Tab-separated table of C-alpha atoms and ligand atoms in Angstrom:
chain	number	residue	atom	x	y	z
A	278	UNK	CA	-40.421	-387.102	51.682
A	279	UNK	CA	-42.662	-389.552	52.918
A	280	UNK	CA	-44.268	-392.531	50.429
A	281	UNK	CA	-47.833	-392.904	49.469
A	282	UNK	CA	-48.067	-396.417	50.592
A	283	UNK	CA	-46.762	-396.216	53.313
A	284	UNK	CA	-49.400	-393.498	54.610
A	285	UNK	CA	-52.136	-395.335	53.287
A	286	UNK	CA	-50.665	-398.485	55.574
A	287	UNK	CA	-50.319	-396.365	58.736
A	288	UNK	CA	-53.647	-395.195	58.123
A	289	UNK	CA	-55.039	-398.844	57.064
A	290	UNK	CA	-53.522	-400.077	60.406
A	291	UNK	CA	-55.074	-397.496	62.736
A	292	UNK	CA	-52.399	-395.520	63.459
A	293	UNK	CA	-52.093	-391.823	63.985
A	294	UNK	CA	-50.616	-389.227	60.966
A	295	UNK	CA	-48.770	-386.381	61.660
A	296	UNK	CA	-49.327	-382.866	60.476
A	297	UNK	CA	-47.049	-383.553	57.477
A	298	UNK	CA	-48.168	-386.713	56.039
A	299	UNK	CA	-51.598	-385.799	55.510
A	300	UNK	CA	-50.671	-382.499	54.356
A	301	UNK	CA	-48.509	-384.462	51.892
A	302	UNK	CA	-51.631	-386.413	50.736
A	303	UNK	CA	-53.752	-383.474	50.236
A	304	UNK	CA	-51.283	-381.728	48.629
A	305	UNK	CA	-50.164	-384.871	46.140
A	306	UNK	CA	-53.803	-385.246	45.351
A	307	UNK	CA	-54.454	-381.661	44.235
A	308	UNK	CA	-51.132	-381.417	42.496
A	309	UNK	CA	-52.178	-384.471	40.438
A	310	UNK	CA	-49.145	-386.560	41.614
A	311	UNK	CA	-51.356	-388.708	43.762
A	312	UNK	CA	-53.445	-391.130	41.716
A	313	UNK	CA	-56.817	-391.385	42.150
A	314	UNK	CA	-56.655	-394.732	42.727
A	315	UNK	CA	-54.395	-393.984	45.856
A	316	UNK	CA	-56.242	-391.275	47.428
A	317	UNK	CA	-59.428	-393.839	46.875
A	318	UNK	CA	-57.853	-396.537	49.199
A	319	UNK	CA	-56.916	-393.548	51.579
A	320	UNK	CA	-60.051	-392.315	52.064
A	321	UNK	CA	-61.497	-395.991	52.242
A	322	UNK	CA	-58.569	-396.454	55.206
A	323	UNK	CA	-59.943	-392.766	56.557
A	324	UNK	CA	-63.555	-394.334	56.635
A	325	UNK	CA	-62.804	-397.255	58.116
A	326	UNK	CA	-59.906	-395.927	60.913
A	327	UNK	CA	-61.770	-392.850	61.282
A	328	UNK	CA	-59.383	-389.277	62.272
A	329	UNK	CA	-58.486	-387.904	65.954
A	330	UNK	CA	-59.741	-384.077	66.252
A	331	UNK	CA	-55.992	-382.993	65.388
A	332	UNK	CA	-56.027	-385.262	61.957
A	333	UNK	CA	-59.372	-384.135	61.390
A	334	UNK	CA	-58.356	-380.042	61.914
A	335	UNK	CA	-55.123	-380.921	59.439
A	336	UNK	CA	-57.179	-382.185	56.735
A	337	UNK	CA	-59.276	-379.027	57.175
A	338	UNK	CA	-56.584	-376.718	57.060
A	339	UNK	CA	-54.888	-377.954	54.334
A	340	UNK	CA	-58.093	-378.102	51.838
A	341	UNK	CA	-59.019	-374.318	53.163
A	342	UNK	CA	-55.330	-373.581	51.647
A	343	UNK	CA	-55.747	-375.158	48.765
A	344	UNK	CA	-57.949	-371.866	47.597
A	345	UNK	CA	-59.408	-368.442	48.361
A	346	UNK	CA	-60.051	-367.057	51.933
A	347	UNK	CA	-62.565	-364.508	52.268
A	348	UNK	CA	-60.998	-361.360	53.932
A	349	UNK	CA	-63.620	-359.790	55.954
A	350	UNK	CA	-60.773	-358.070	58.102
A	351	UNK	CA	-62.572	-354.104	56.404
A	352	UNK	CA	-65.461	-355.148	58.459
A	353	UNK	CA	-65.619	-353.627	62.522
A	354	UNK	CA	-66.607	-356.294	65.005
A	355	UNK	CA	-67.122	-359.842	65.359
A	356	UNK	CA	-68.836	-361.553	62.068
A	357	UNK	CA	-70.964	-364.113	63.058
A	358	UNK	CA	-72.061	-367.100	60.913
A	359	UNK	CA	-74.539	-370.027	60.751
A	360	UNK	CA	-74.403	-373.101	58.457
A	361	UNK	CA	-77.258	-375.652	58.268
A	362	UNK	CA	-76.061	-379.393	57.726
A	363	UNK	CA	-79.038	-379.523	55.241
A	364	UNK	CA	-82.665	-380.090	55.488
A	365	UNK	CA	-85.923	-379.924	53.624
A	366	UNK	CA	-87.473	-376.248	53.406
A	367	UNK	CA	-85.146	-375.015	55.648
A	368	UNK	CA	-86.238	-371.173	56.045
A	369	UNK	CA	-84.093	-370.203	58.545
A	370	UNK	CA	-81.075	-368.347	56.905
A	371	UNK	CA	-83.744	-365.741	55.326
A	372	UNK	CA	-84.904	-365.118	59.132
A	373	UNK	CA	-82.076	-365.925	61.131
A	374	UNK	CA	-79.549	-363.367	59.503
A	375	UNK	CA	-81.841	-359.862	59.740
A	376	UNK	CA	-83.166	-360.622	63.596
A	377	UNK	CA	-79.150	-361.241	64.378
A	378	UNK	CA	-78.504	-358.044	63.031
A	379	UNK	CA	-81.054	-356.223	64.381
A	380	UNK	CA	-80.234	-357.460	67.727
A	381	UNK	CA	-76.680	-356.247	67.362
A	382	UNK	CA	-74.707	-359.216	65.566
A	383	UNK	CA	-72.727	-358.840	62.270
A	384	UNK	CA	-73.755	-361.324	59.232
A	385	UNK	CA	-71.478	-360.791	56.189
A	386	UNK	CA	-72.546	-363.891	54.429
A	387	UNK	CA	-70.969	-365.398	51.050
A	388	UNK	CA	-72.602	-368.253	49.771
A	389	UNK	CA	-72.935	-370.625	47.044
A	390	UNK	CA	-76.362	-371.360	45.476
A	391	UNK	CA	-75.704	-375.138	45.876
A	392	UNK	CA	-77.680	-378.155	44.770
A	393	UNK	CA	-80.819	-378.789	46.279
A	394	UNK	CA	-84.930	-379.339	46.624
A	395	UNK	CA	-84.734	-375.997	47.115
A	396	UNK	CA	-82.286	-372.985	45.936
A	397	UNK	CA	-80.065	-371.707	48.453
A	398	UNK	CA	-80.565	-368.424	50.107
A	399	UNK	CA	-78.953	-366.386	46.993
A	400	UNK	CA	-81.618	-367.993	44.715
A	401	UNK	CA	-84.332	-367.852	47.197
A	402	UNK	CA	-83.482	-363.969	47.302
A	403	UNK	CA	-83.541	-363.362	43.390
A	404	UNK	CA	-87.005	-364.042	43.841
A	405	UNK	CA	-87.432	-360.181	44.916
A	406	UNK	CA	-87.488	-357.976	42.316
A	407	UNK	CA	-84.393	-355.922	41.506
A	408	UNK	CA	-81.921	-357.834	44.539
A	409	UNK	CA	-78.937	-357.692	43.686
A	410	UNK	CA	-77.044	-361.138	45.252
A	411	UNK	CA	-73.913	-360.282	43.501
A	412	UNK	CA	-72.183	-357.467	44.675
A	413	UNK	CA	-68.656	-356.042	44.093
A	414	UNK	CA	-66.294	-356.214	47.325
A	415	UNK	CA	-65.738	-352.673	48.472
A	416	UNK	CA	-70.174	-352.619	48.296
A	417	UNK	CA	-70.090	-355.527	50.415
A	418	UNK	CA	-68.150	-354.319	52.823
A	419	UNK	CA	-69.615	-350.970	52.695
A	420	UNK	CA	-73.080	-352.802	53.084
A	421	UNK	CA	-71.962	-354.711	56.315
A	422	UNK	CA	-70.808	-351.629	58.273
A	423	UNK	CA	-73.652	-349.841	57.661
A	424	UNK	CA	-76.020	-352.041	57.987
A	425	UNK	CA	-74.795	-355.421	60.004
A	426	UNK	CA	-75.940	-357.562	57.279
A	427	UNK	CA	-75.177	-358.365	53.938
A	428	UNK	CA	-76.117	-361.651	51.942
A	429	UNK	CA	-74.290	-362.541	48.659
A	430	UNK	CA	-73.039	-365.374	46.000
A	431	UNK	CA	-70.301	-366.739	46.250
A	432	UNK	CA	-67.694	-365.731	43.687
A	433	UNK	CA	-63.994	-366.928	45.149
A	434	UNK	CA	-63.157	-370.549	44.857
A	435	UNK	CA	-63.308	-371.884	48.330
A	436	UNK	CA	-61.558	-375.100	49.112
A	437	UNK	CA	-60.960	-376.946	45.441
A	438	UNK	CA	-59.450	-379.664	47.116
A	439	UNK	CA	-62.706	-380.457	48.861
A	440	UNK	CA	-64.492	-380.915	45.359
A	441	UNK	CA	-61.926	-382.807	43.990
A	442	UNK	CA	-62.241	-384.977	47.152
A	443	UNK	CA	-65.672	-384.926	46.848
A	444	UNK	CA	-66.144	-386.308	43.904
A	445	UNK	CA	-64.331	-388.884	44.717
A	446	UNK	CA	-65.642	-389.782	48.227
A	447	UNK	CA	-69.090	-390.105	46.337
A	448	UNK	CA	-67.561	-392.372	43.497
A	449	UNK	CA	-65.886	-394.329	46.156
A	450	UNK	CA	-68.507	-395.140	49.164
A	451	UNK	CA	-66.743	-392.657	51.375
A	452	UNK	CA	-68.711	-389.756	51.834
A	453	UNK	CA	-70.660	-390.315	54.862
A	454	UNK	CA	-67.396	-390.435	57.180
A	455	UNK	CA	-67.713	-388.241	60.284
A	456	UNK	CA	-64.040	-386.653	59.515
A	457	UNK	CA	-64.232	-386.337	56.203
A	458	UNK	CA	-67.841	-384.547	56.350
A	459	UNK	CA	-66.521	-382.539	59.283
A	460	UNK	CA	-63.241	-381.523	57.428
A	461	UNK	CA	-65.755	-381.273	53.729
A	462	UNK	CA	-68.218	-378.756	55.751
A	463	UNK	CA	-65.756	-376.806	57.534
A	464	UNK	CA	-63.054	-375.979	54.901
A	465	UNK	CA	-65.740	-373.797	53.221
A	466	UNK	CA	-66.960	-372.437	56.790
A	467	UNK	CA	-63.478	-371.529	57.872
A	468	UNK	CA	-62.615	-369.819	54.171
A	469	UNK	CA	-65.786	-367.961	54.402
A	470	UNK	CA	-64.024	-365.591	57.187
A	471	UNK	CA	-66.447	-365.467	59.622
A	472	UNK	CA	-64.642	-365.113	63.369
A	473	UNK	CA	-68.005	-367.530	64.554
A	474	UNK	CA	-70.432	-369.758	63.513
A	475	UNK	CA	-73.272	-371.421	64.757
A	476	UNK	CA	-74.126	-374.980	63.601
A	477	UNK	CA	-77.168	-376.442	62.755
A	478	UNK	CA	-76.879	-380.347	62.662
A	479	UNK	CA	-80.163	-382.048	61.348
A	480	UNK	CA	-80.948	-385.276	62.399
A	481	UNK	CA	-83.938	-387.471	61.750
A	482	UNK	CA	-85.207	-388.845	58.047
A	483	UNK	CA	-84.645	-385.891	55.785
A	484	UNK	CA	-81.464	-385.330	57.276
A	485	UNK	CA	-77.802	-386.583	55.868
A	486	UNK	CA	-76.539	-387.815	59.437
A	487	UNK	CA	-80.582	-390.059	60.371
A	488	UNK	CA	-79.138	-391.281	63.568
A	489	UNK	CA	-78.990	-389.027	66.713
A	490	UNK	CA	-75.490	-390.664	67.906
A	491	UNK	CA	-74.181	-389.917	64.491
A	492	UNK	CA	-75.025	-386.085	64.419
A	493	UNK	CA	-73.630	-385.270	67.835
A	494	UNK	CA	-70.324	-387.093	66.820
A	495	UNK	CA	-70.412	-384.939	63.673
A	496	UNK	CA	-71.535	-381.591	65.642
A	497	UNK	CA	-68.436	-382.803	68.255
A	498	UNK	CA	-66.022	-382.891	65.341
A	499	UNK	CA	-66.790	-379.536	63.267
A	500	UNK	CA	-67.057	-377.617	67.044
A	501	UNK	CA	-63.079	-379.192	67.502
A	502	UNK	CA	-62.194	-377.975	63.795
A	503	UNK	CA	-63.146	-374.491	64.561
A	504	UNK	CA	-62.276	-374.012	68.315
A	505	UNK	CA	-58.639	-375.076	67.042
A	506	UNK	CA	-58.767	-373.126	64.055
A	507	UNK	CA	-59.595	-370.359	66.402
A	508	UNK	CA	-62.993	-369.601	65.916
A	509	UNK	CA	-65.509	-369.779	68.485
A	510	UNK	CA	-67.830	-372.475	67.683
A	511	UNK	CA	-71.590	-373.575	68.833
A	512	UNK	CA	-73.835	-376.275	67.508
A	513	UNK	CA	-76.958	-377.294	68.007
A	514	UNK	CA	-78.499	-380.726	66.948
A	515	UNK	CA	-82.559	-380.169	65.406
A	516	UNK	CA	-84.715	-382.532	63.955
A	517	UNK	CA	-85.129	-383.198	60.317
A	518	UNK	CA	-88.399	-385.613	60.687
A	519	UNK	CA	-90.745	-383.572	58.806
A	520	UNK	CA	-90.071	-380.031	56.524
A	521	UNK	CA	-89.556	-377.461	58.697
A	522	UNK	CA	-92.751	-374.880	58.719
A	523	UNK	CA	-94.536	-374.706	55.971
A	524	UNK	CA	-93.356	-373.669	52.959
A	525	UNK	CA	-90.677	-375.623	50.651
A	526	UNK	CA	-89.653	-373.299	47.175
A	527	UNK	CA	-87.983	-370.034	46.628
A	528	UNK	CA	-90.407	-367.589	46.425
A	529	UNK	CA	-93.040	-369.225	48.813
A	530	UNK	CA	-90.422	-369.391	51.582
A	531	UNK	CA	-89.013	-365.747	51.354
A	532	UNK	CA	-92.940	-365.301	52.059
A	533	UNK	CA	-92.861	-367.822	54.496
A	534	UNK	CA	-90.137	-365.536	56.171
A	535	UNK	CA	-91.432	-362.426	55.994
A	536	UNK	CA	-94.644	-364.054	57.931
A	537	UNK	CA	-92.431	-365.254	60.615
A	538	UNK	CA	-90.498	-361.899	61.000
A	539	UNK	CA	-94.130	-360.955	61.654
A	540	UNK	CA	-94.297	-363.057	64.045
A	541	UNK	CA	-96.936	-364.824	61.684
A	542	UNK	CA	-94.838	-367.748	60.662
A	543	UNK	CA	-95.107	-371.163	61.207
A	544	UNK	CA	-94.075	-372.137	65.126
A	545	UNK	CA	-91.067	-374.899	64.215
A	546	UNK	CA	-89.523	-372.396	62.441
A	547	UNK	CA	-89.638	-369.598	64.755
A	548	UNK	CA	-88.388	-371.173	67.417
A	549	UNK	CA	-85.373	-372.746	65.628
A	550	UNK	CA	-83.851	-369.386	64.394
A	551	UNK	CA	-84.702	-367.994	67.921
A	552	UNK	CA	-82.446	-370.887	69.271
A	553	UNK	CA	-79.762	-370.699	66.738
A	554	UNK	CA	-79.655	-366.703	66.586
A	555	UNK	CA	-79.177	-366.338	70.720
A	556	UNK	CA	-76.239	-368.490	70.039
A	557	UNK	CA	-74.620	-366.251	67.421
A	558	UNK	CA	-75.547	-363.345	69.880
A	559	UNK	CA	-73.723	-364.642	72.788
A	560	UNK	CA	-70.660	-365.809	70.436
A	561	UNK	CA	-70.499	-362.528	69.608
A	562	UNK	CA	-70.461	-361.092	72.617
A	563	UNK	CA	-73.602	-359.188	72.372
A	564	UNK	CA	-75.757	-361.314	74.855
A	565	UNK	CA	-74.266	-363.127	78.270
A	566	UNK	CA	-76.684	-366.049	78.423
A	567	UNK	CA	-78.598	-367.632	75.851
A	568	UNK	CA	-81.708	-366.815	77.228
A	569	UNK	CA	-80.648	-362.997	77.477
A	570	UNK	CA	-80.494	-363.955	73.351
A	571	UNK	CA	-83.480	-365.529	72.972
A	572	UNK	CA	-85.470	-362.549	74.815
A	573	UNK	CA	-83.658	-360.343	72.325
A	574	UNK	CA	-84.786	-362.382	69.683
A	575	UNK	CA	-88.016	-362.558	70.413
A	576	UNK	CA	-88.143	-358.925	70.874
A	577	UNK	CA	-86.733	-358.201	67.337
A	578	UNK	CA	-89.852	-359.821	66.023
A	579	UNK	CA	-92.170	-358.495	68.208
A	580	UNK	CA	-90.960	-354.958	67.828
A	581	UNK	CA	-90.813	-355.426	63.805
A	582	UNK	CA	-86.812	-354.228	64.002
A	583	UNK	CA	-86.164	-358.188	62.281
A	584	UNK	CA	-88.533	-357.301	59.198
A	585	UNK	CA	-87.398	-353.596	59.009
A	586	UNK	CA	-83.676	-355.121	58.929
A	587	UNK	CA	-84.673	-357.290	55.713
A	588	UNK	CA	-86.127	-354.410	54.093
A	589	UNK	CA	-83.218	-352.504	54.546
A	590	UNK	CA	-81.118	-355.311	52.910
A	591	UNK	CA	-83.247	-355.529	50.418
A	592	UNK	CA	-83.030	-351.935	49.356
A	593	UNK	CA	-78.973	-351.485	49.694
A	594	UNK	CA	-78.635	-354.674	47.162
A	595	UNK	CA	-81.097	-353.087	44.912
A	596	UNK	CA	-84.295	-354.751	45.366
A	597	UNK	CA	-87.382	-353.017	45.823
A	598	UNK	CA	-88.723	-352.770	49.561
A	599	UNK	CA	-92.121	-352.598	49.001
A	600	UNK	CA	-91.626	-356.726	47.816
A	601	UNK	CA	-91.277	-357.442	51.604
A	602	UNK	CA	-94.783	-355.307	52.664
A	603	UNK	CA	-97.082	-356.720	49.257
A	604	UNK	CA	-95.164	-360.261	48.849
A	605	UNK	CA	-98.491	-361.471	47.543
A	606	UNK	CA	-98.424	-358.975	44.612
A	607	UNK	CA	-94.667	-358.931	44.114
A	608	UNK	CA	-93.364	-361.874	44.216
A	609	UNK	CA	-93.440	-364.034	41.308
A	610	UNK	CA	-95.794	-366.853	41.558
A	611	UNK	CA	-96.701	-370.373	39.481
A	612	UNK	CA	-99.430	-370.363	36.840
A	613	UNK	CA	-101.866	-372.886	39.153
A	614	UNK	CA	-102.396	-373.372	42.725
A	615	UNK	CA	-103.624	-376.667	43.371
A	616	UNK	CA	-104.416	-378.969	46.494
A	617	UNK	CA	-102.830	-382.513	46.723
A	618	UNK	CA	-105.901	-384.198	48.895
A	619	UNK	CA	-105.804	-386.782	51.168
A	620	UNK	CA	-106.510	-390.259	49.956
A	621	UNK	CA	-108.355	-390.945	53.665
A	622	UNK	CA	-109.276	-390.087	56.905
A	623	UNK	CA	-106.855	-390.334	60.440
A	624	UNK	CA	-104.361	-388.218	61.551
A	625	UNK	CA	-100.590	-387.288	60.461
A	626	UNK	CA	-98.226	-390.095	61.544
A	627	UNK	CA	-94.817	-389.832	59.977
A	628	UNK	CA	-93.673	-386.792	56.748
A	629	UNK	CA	-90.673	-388.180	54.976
A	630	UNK	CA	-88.989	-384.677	54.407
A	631	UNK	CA	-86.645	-385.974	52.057
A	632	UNK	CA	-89.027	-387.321	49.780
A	633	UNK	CA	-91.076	-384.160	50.019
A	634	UNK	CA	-87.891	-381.841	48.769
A	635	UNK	CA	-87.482	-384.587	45.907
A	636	UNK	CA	-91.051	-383.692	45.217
A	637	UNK	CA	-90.127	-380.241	45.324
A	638	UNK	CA	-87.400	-380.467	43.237
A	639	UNK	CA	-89.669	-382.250	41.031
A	640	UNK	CA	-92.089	-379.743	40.213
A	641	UNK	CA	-89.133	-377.335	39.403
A	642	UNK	CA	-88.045	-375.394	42.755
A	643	UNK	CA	-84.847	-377.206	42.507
A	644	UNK	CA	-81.460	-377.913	40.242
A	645	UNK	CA	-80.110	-381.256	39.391
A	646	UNK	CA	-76.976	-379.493	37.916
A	647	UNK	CA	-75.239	-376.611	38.110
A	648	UNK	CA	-76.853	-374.902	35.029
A	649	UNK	CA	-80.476	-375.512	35.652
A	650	UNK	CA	-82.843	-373.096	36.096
A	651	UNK	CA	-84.923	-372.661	38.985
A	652	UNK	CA	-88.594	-371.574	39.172
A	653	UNK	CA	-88.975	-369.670	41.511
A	654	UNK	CA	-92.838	-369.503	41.766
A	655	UNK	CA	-92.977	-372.883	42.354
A	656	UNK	CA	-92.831	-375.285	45.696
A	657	UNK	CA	-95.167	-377.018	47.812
A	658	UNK	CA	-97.470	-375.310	50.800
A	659	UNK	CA	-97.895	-378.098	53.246
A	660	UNK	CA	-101.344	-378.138	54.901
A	661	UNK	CA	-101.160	-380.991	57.537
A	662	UNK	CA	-97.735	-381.875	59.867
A	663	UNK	CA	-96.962	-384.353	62.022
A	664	UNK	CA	-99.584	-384.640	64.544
A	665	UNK	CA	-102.738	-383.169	62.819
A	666	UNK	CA	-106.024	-384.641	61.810
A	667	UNK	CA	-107.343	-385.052	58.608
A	668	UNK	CA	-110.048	-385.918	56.650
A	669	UNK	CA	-110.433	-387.948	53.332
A	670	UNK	CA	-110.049	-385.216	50.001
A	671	UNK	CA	-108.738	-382.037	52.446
A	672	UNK	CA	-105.890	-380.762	51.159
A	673	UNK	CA	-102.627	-382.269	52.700
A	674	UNK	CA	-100.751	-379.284	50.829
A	675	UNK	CA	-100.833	-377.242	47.717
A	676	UNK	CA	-98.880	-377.362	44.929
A	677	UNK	CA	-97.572	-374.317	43.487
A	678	UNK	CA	-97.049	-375.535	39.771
A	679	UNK	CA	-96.325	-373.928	36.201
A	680	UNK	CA	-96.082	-377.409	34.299
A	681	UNK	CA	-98.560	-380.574	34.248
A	682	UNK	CA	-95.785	-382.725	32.694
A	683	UNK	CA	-94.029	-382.190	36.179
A	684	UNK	CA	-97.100	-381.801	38.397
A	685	UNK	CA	-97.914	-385.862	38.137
A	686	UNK	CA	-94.397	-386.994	39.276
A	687	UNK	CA	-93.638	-384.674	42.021
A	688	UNK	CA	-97.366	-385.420	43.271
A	689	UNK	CA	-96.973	-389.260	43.478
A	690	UNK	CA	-93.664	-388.935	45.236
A	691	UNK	CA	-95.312	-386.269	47.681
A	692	UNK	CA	-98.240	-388.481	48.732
A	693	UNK	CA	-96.124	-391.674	49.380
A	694	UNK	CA	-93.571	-389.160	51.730
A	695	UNK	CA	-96.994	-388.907	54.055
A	696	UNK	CA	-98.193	-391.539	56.227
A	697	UNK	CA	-101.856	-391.632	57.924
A	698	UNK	CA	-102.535	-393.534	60.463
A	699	UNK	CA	-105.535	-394.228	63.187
A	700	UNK	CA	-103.824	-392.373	66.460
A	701	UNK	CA	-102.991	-389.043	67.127
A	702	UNK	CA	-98.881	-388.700	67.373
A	703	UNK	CA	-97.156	-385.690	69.083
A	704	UNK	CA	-95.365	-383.293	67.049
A	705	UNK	CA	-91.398	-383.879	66.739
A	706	UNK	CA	-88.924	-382.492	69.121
A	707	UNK	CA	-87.139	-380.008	67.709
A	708	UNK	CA	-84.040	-379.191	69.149
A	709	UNK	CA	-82.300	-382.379	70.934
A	710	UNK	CA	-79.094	-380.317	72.281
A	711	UNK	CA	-76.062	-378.086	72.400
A	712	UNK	CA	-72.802	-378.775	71.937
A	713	UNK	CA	-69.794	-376.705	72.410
A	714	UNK	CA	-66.051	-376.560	73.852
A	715	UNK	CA	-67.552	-377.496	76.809
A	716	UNK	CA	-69.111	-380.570	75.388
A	717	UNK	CA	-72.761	-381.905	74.884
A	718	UNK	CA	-75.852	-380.293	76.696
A	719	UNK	CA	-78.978	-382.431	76.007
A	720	UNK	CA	-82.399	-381.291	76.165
B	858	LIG	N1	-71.845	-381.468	52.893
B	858	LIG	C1	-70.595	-381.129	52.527
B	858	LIG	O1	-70.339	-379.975	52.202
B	858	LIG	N2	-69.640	-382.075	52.517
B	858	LIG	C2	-69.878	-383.362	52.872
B	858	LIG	O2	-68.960	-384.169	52.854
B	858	LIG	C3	-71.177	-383.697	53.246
B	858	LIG	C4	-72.139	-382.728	53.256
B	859	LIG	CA1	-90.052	-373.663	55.148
């Protein structure tokens, strides 16, 4: 039996903990025999010493015990998985997951609808009429086999001791520790079953980890986790300076997709889930280079096999196909469409994404707790990125919007995310580098 304060000292004074006493802590906490107040001066000792990759892998394993684990062991073949770190608008599950597929990866995705700007990809789906995102097992399953892909809420509780944790890292100043985050990120990951994932760590201002240095050490950390968990692990570091295409909202951005599957979408975003899908194909075996898996990917849009894979999706959770082909008709939309104009004339200098997904969020296309509802016609249609010129009253983006009460806020925080200045900028990088077992690859 070890004591509480004296793990909390060896921790305080830098030292190492083995396998036992942190399982010990975790375990105390959950259990209730730990004291808050205890596990708050841990974690501050955690933030401040920081965690070796084993300590770090520990912590992980013993919150992914302290719940569910998804059993995908019915499904043939390698399932492949991609988690996003976060951003603003981020499309790229709704895109990524059917072009994998087609190209010969397995997606069996769980996941939780989450607190956002946005909805997460479960919400973002209920926005086609009929789908179906919750599912009973053996359909599932069933769904994956046959088809390669199946997306669907999360119903098992995944990792409680990472939301007791939680809540207390945010009460507590701890939450933006590299091990704790890394451990907080990949307890759900490893629960979720998947024998792979691919990671995509945003950097930049809409991002949780802003500084480059700080997302590869992140990336470094989760890519340990899983390699010693036994899961083959890739992640790549993108940028998080401005949205990512152009479309931030639920029903907008399943639109947004279905464009890109086209081949139609917005550039940033085609080329991100091109990147981060020939990753999950050559985890998975399916591709021996990367840029064998990029080809492939580029194919799948080309060819239409991506979109066709979404509509098949679509139809074997119950949704109604023909969504995907007449978006514009069935999709549900906002009562008003209207432009947010440009108080002057210059070009596109900086988009705080952030503030853009609060605006979001503002006009309704987001929750603030678990129990709100979403509207899912609503979101912003940006106009102008980084880079472009504009002139004084053209439209910097459009407002989807079912409430004037709402309309005013979201559009004073959307015009103070944008900043105009006199010289043309470049667009943003997008994707900075790799990192693996190997270690970091920059671009
Ligand atoms: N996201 C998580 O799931 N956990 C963290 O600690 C931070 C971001
Ligand atoms: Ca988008």
């Amino acid at each position: 039996m070890f004591s509480v304060y004296e793990v909390i000292k060896k921790k305080r004074d830098a030292f190492e903990l083995s396998d036992d006493e942190i399982k010990f802590m975790i375990d105390g906490f959950v259990k209730e025999e730990i004291p808050d107040y205890q596990m708050a001066a841990f974690l501050m000792a955690v933030f401040f010493r920081g965690m070796s990759g084993r300590e770090a892998m520990v912590l992980t394993e013993c919150m992914v015990n302290s719940g569910d684990r998804v059993d995908l062991s019915a499904i043939k073949g390698f399932k492949v998985d991609k988690h996003s770190t976060g951003g603003v608008g981020d499309t790229t599950s709704l895109v990524l997951n059917p072009l994998v597929a087609a190209c010969g990866g397995i997606v069996a995705k769980m996941t939780g609808r989450g607190l956002g700007h946005t909805g997460g990809t479960v919400d973002k789906l209920e926005s086609i009429p009929g789908f179906k995102v919750e599912l009973p097992k053996e359909r599932f399953i069933e769904n994956v086999n046959k088809i390669h892909l199946a997306l669907i809420s999360q119903t098992q509780d995944l990792a409680p001791a990472d939301k007791k944790i939680y809540a207390l890292r945010d009460a507590t100043a701890t939450v933006d520790s590299i091990p704790l985050i890394a451990g907080s990120i990949m307890s759900k990951k490893l629960a979720a079953g998947a024998d792979g994932i691919v990671l995509d760590v945003k950097t930049g201002s809409g991002a949780f980890m802003e500084k480059y240095e700080d997302a590869i050490e992140l990336a470094k950390t989760m890519v340990e986790i899983g390699e010693l968990s036994g899961r083959k692990m890739v992640a790549l570091i993108t940028s998080m300076e401005e949205p990512l295409g152009y479309a931030i909202g639920n029903a907008i951005e399943v639109k947004e997709a279905i464009q890109t599957l086209k081949g139609e979408g917005p550039k940033d975003l085609e080329e991100l889930c091109v990147n981060l899908g020939a990753n999950m194909l050559l985890i998975s075996g399916v591709v021996a280079t990367v840029d064998e898996g990029k080809e492939k990917m580029r194919n799948a849009i080309k060819d239409g096999s991506g979109l066709n894979k979404l509509k098949q999706m679509v139809e074997a959770q119950d949704g109604n196909p023909e969504a995907i082909d007449k978006p514009n008709e069935l999709l549900p939309k906002a009562k008003e469409e209207i432009p947010v104009l440009s108080p002057k004339d210059g070009f596109v200098e900086k988009i705080n994404a952030l503030e853009v997904g609060l605006a979001a969020k503002a006009l309704g296309a987001g929750r603030e707790k678990k129990e709100d509802v979403i509207d899912l016609g609503v979101g912003i249609y940006l106009k102008k990125k980084v880079g472009d010129p504009v002139k004084k009253d053209e439209p910097l983006a459009i407002f989807h919007s079912s409430d004037k009460k709402r309309h005013e806020e979201a559009k004073k925080r959307f015009l103070a995310a944008y900043k105009i200045g006199d010289k043309k900028v470049p667009s943003p990088k997008l994707i900075f580098a790799k990192v693996d077992k190997n270690g970091v690859e920059e671009y």
